[in-house]
């Protein structure tokens, strides 16, 4: 709908009756078309309607894109269209057209041009300073996006129990920090039973368990193998032996991680049953540190991963198990699809520890 003159010369919003004739046009994306609209009938007023094919979504603001900024900055840096065109890898006519289009959008001249020289106008000097900042911000944004997409920056949240850190994981985290210094690694100590929920809620990216849950929605990687040994109070008669069979512990009181929280503790109890006896569990605790403290206090013996046994204490004797024995292999669990940072950590784990056997956490 256009404004025009209606009957009697009144201003009307009805469609104009008449023929529109193109008066001229300018090439480029901001091409203007001038149309002379004539109201039908002799003596009726005639007026021009001018519009642009690059109006800015109703905001009334000029439309300027990054190409305009890059081209203008190149010309401003060299004060030469020829040199700027060579630097940009374009021919000079399109470059000149882009600068003219930019000036038309802004409604002011940015460059003084003669046949021999190019110079910045005051408006051009002001515009150049902001254009350079914008281009720098865009470049930084692109670099950051690439770094995040490649997993070179960001955060990595690891869920684990305290005993897991006694093994190779600490060394792996150090290596990861050297390779990816801009990634923040955050450790979340939590009971094994809470770790799958943390993965599903995206509070953690990777969790480390010795007995993965039956959850087909989680992916599991065998991170590293670990054997199980026996922790005995110092001076215990069985400590005189170099190694022990599970059956040697049949008459001993046990201390254990809490069965309801730890599938690993449950698997150790099942190993005892397979060896022909039900362990007499006198105390159950949440943390491995509490477990070895109970052993040191003489409240029982405990089956523990070798990494716990490697923490030498004078009040505790550690002995390996001989014959059929349970294992304490550590698994890394994550929810697919894994982010780039998580994938980088898994890749390092495979390189450093030979982690393998990726699959579902379901049995």
Short mmCIF file of N, CA and C in Angstrom, two decimals, residues 62 101-108:
data_model
loop_
_atom_site.label_atom_id
_atom_site.label_comp_id
_atom_site.label_asym_id
_atom_site.label_seq_id
_atom_site.Cartn_x
_atom_site.Cartn_y
_atom_site.Cartn_z
N UNK A 62 21.87 1.15 9.20
CA UNK A 62 22.61 0.65 8.03
C UNK A 62 22.97 -0.82 8.19
N UNK A 101 29.78 1.04 -1.53
CA UNK A 101 28.55 0.54 -0.89
C UNK A 101 28.55 0.86 0.60
N UNK A 102 29.70 0.68 1.24
CA UNK A 102 29.80 0.96 2.67
C UNK A 102 29.53 2.44 2.95
N UNK A 103 30.14 3.30 2.16
CA UNK A 103 29.92 4.73 2.35
C UNK A 103 28.46 5.10 2.11
N UNK A 104 27.84 4.44 1.14
CA UNK A 104 26.42 4.71 0.87
C UNK A 104 25.56 4.27 2.05
N UNK A 105 25.89 3.14 2.62
CA UNK A 105 25.14 2.66 3.79
C UNK A 105 25.26 3.63 4.96
N UNK A 106 26.48 4.14 5.17
CA UNK A 106 26.72 5.02 6.31
C UNK A 106 26.27 6.46 6.03
N UNK A 107 26.16 6.78 4.76
CA UNK A 107 25.74 8.14 4.41
C UNK A 107 26.83 9.17 4.58
N UNK A 108 28.08 8.73 4.54
CA UNK A 108 29.19 9.67 4.68
C UNK A 108 30.43 9.09 4.01
#
